[in-house]
Amino acid sequence: MAPKVIKLFCGLLLVTLLSSEVAGSRKAKTVRTSFEYKAINCRRHSASLTDFGGVGDGKTSNTKAFQSAISHLGQYASKGGAQLYVPAGKWLTGSFSLCSHFTLYLNKDAILLASQDIREWPVIEPLPSYGRGRDAAAGRYTSLIFGTNLTDVIVTGDNGTIDGQGAFWWQKFHKKKLKYTRPYLVELMFSDNIQISNLTLLNSPSWNVHPIYSSNIIVKGLTIIAPVPSPNTDGINPDSCTNTRIEDCYIVSGDDCVAVKSGWDEYGIKFGWPTKQLIIRRLTCISPRSAAIALGSEMSGGIQDVRAEDITAINTESGVRIKTAVGRGGYVKDIYVKRMTMHTMKWAFWMTGNYGSHADKHFDPKALPQIKGINYRDVVAENVTIAATFEGISNDPFTGICIANVTINMTAKTKKQPWTCTDIEGITSGVTPKPCNSLPDQGPEKIKACDFPRENLPIDSLELKKCAYSIIHA
């Protein structure tokens, strides 16, 4: 065989071998992943973000990939629903919107990274029950994971991560360079049948989880972490919602771990959409500058029938705080807290009627809030500076306060009176240290007062289904 022919033959052979090796390599990158989890509904159809051009290198924007995937999967809403699987990787993205009968699922090694390109955050109108943005009077940036007018929507995973990369936004906030209100990590509006579960949320630009004007909501198994100095990084904020269950969450926050809301001043009064039938259980909170559970201060649509149990607060400013003011209107009533443990606190309990932040100057000074039926029982607190500060409103006292079987051990160095009470009415039984005269002790026979209602809320009857999937993806 001639030398040139031999060279040509060898060259072709080498190309063939290399092509086979590359093809084999490409084939090896396609994997089958099986997983299962519990959800309000399972899905008949599944796809991977990589099917729509997603690139998990932490640098490439996946905003269009998410939008394309959800738009495509939306066609299955009436055909058994659809699931978008996010594989391991770092997936940079701006804001994107979900659809109905849809599940977003994050692999345990998947990280959603919030884009720092402000062009990837569309601006939308202020919330109608707030009348304006919180950071600025104008609109607000759309939340990272957003949805409105949806039914049956799930955001879950195998403890996958959503990182808001919030320092970008915190700096703008502190320098007063924001034209619009910062985005949240997850926000669902005017929606029904929601599940947000089994995820780690880090460094939110502002609030982390914000269901609003919605019903039948489960928030479960979240780990939420933000630096303590970070501004307004509330953990979970149910806002004008009905029938909500928050459970098994661990939160380290720069603000309240759970803040219950329902609108701001005259806007919330006009909108008139309360938060009611809320369960909070097995919550662990660390928030040195704020509360484990806060009710308000934006409570102008009303807050009623909140049941919190098995709560742990560590190194937190206050255990339970009610915040309101003249001009808020609305009400906070029928609140029940039991089996709460606190370690290293400034306040165990705090209620204030002079929380002065207002949406604008047009609030009605005659709109007085109604605070009544506040029940705490079976509470133990250690290393506490102030047992309680209860500050009602002159000619508008906070009434029906009931505290039973509560032991608060004060710090050794505290010099202040453990209780401060003005414009309040209520009773106590078995409370240490001795409460103020506005809360007279009723004796040991009332030790079981302040208990939960006997009937269950509807959300407690909702059982999650076991869903199993096997998906082939790049």
Short mmCIF file of N, CA and C in Angstrom, two decimals, residues 218-295:
data_model
loop_
_atom_site.label_atom_id
_atom_site.label_comp_id
_atom_site.label_asym_id
_atom_site.label_seq_id
_atom_site.Cartn_x
_atom_site.Cartn_y
_atom_site.Cartn_z
N ILE A 218 -49.56 25.34 52.12
CA ILE A 218 -48.66 24.59 52.99
C ILE A 218 -47.24 25.08 52.76
N VAL A 219 -46.58 25.51 53.83
CA VAL A 219 -45.16 25.87 53.80
C VAL A 219 -44.48 24.95 54.80
N LYS A 220 -43.58 24.10 54.30
CA LYS A 220 -43.09 23.00 55.14
C LYS A 220 -41.61 22.70 54.84
N GLY A 221 -40.85 22.46 55.89
CA GLY A 221 -39.49 21.97 55.72
C GLY A 221 -38.54 22.94 55.06
N LEU A 222 -38.70 24.23 55.31
CA LEU A 222 -37.80 25.23 54.73
C LEU A 222 -36.68 25.56 55.71
N THR A 223 -35.48 25.74 55.17
CA THR A 223 -34.38 26.35 55.89
C THR A 223 -34.14 27.71 55.26
N ILE A 224 -34.27 28.76 56.05
CA ILE A 224 -34.15 30.12 55.54
C ILE A 224 -33.05 30.82 56.33
N ILE A 225 -32.05 31.33 55.62
CA ILE A 225 -30.91 31.96 56.30
C ILE A 225 -30.56 33.28 55.61
N ALA A 226 -30.44 34.31 56.42
CA ALA A 226 -29.98 35.61 55.95
C ALA A 226 -29.11 36.22 57.04
N PRO A 227 -28.10 37.02 56.67
CA PRO A 227 -27.27 37.66 57.69
C PRO A 227 -28.12 38.53 58.62
N VAL A 228 -27.81 38.54 59.88
CA VAL A 228 -28.60 39.30 60.85
C VAL A 228 -28.70 40.79 60.47
N PRO A 229 -27.65 41.43 59.96
CA PRO A 229 -27.79 42.86 59.61
C PRO A 229 -28.58 43.11 58.32
N SER A 230 -28.94 42.08 57.59
CA SER A 230 -29.61 42.30 56.30
C SER A 230 -30.99 42.90 56.52
N PRO A 231 -31.39 43.90 55.72
CA PRO A 231 -32.63 44.64 55.98
C PRO A 231 -33.88 43.93 55.47
N ASN A 232 -34.86 43.77 56.36
CA ASN A 232 -36.21 43.30 56.00
C ASN A 232 -36.23 41.90 55.40
N THR A 233 -35.32 41.05 55.83
CA THR A 233 -35.27 39.69 55.28
C THR A 233 -36.15 38.74 56.11
N ASP A 234 -37.43 39.13 56.25
CA ASP A 234 -38.40 38.27 56.94
C ASP A 234 -38.37 36.86 56.34
N GLY A 235 -38.68 35.88 57.17
CA GLY A 235 -38.69 34.51 56.68
C GLY A 235 -39.93 34.18 55.87
N ILE A 236 -41.07 34.05 56.54
CA ILE A 236 -42.33 33.66 55.89
C ILE A 236 -43.41 34.66 56.29
N ASN A 237 -44.04 35.28 55.31
CA ASN A 237 -45.02 36.33 55.57
C ASN A 237 -46.37 36.02 54.92
N PRO A 238 -47.23 35.26 55.58
CA PRO A 238 -48.59 35.08 55.05
C PRO A 238 -49.36 36.39 55.15
N ASP A 239 -49.93 36.82 54.04
CA ASP A 239 -50.46 38.18 53.93
C ASP A 239 -51.84 38.11 53.27
N SER A 240 -52.88 38.45 54.02
CA SER A 240 -54.25 38.35 53.50
C SER A 240 -54.51 36.95 52.94
N CYS A 241 -54.18 35.95 53.74
CA CYS A 241 -54.33 34.55 53.32
C CYS A 241 -55.26 33.80 54.27
N THR A 242 -55.91 32.77 53.74
CA THR A 242 -56.83 31.94 54.51
C THR A 242 -56.40 30.48 54.43
N ASN A 243 -56.43 29.82 55.59
CA ASN A 243 -56.18 28.38 55.65
C ASN A 243 -54.74 28.06 55.24
N THR A 244 -53.81 28.41 56.13
CA THR A 244 -52.38 28.26 55.87
C THR A 244 -51.74 27.43 56.97
N ARG A 245 -50.79 26.58 56.58
CA ARG A 245 -50.06 25.73 57.53
C ARG A 245 -48.57 25.90 57.31
N ILE A 246 -47.90 26.42 58.32
CA ILE A 246 -46.44 26.59 58.29
C ILE A 246 -45.86 25.64 59.33
N GLU A 247 -44.97 24.74 58.91
CA GLU A 247 -44.47 23.76 59.87
C GLU A 247 -43.07 23.29 59.51
N ASP A 248 -42.32 22.90 60.56
CA ASP A 248 -41.00 22.28 60.40
C ASP A 248 -40.03 23.18 59.64
N CYS A 249 -39.94 24.43 60.05
CA CYS A 249 -39.04 25.37 59.38
C CYS A 249 -37.98 25.87 60.36
N TYR A 250 -36.79 26.13 59.82
CA TYR A 250 -35.66 26.67 60.58
C TYR A 250 -35.27 27.98 59.92
N ILE A 251 -35.30 29.07 60.70
CA ILE A 251 -35.10 30.39 60.11
C ILE A 251 -34.10 31.20 60.92
N VAL A 252 -33.09 31.73 60.24
CA VAL A 252 -32.18 32.73 60.79
C VAL A 252 -32.38 33.98 59.96
N SER A 253 -32.80 35.07 60.61
CA SER A 253 -33.33 36.20 59.84
C SER A 253 -32.78 37.53 60.32
N GLY A 254 -32.75 38.49 59.38
CA GLY A 254 -32.47 39.88 59.73
C GLY A 254 -33.72 40.62 60.16
N ASP A 255 -34.86 39.93 60.18
CA ASP A 255 -36.12 40.54 60.60
C ASP A 255 -36.98 39.44 61.22
N ASP A 256 -38.30 39.60 61.22
CA ASP A 256 -39.17 38.60 61.83
C ASP A 256 -39.05 37.25 61.12
N CYS A 257 -39.05 36.17 61.89
CA CYS A 257 -39.01 34.84 61.26
C CYS A 257 -40.33 34.54 60.55
N VAL A 258 -41.44 34.80 61.21
CA VAL A 258 -42.77 34.72 60.59
C VAL A 258 -43.48 36.03 60.91
N ALA A 259 -43.95 36.71 59.88
CA ALA A 259 -44.69 37.97 60.08
C ALA A 259 -46.05 37.84 59.39
N VAL A 260 -47.10 37.95 60.18
CA VAL A 260 -48.46 37.79 59.68
C VAL A 260 -49.00 39.17 59.35
N LYS A 261 -49.52 39.34 58.13
CA LYS A 261 -49.90 40.67 57.65
C LYS A 261 -51.24 40.65 56.92
N SER A 262 -51.78 41.87 56.67
CA SER A 262 -53.04 41.96 55.91
C SER A 262 -53.30 43.38 55.39
N GLY A 263 -52.27 44.09 55.04
CA GLY A 263 -52.48 45.40 54.42
C GLY A 263 -52.16 46.56 55.33
N TRP A 264 -52.00 47.73 54.71
CA TRP A 264 -51.37 48.88 55.36
C TRP A 264 -52.33 50.07 55.39
N ASP A 265 -52.72 50.47 56.57
CA ASP A 265 -53.52 51.69 56.79
C ASP A 265 -54.76 51.73 55.91
N GLU A 266 -55.05 52.89 55.32
CA GLU A 266 -56.31 53.06 54.59
C GLU A 266 -56.43 52.11 53.40
N TYR A 267 -55.29 51.69 52.84
CA TYR A 267 -55.33 50.76 51.71
C TYR A 267 -55.75 49.36 52.16
N GLY A 268 -55.22 48.92 53.28
CA GLY A 268 -55.61 47.62 53.81
C GLY A 268 -57.04 47.60 54.31
N ILE A 269 -57.48 48.72 54.91
CA ILE A 269 -58.86 48.83 55.36
C ILE A 269 -59.81 48.72 54.17
N LYS A 270 -59.51 49.44 53.11
CA LYS A 270 -60.37 49.43 51.92
C LYS A 270 -60.37 48.06 51.24
N PHE A 271 -59.20 47.45 51.14
CA PHE A 271 -59.12 46.14 50.48
C PHE A 271 -59.84 45.08 51.30
N GLY A 272 -59.70 45.16 52.61
CA GLY A 272 -60.50 44.34 53.52
C GLY A 272 -60.34 42.84 53.41
N TRP A 273 -59.10 42.37 53.25
CA TRP A 273 -58.86 40.94 53.06
C TRP A 273 -58.02 40.44 54.24
N PRO A 274 -58.62 39.78 55.22
CA PRO A 274 -57.86 39.38 56.42
C PRO A 274 -56.98 38.16 56.19
N THR A 275 -56.06 37.96 57.12
CA THR A 275 -55.38 36.67 57.27
C THR A 275 -56.08 35.93 58.39
N LYS A 276 -56.50 34.70 58.13
CA LYS A 276 -57.21 33.92 59.14
C LYS A 276 -56.97 32.43 58.93
N GLN A 277 -57.23 31.68 59.97
CA GLN A 277 -57.05 30.22 59.96
C GLN A 277 -55.60 29.86 59.59
N LEU A 278 -54.68 30.30 60.46
CA LEU A 278 -53.25 30.10 60.25
C LEU A 278 -52.68 29.21 61.34
N ILE A 279 -51.95 28.16 60.93
CA ILE A 279 -51.24 27.28 61.85
C ILE A 279 -49.74 27.50 61.67
N ILE A 280 -49.04 27.65 62.80
CA ILE A 280 -47.57 27.70 62.80
C ILE A 280 -47.10 26.69 63.82
N ARG A 281 -46.34 25.70 63.39
CA ARG A 281 -45.90 24.68 64.35
C ARG A 281 -44.48 24.20 64.02
N ARG A 282 -43.78 23.82 65.08
CA ARG A 282 -42.41 23.30 64.99
C ARG A 282 -41.52 24.27 64.20
N LEU A 283 -41.52 25.50 64.65
CA LEU A 283 -40.68 26.54 64.08
C LEU A 283 -39.50 26.79 65.00
N THR A 284 -38.29 26.85 64.43
CA THR A 284 -37.10 27.27 65.17
C THR A 284 -36.61 28.57 64.56
N CYS A 285 -36.42 29.58 65.42
CA CYS A 285 -36.10 30.92 64.94
C CYS A 285 -34.90 31.49 65.67
N ILE A 286 -34.00 32.14 64.91
CA ILE A 286 -32.93 32.97 65.46
C ILE A 286 -33.04 34.33 64.77
N SER A 287 -33.35 35.36 65.57
CA SER A 287 -33.52 36.70 65.00
C SER A 287 -33.19 37.74 66.07
N PRO A 288 -31.91 38.07 66.23
CA PRO A 288 -31.50 38.96 67.33
C PRO A 288 -32.11 40.36 67.27
N ARG A 289 -32.64 40.76 66.12
CA ARG A 289 -33.18 42.11 65.99
C ARG A 289 -34.70 42.15 65.83
N SER A 290 -35.34 40.99 65.90
CA SER A 290 -36.78 41.00 65.65
C SER A 290 -37.46 39.83 66.36
N ALA A 291 -38.64 39.44 65.85
CA ALA A 291 -39.49 38.49 66.57
C ALA A 291 -39.49 37.11 65.92
N ALA A 292 -39.75 36.09 66.74
CA ALA A 292 -40.01 34.77 66.19
C ALA A 292 -41.31 34.78 65.41
N ILE A 293 -42.36 35.32 66.03
CA ILE A 293 -43.65 35.48 65.36
C ILE A 293 -44.13 36.90 65.59
N ALA A 294 -44.38 37.62 64.51
CA ALA A 294 -44.92 38.97 64.59
C ALA A 294 -46.29 39.00 63.94
N LEU A 295 -47.18 39.76 64.52
CA LEU A 295 -48.50 39.99 63.94
C LEU A 295 -48.59 41.49 63.66
#
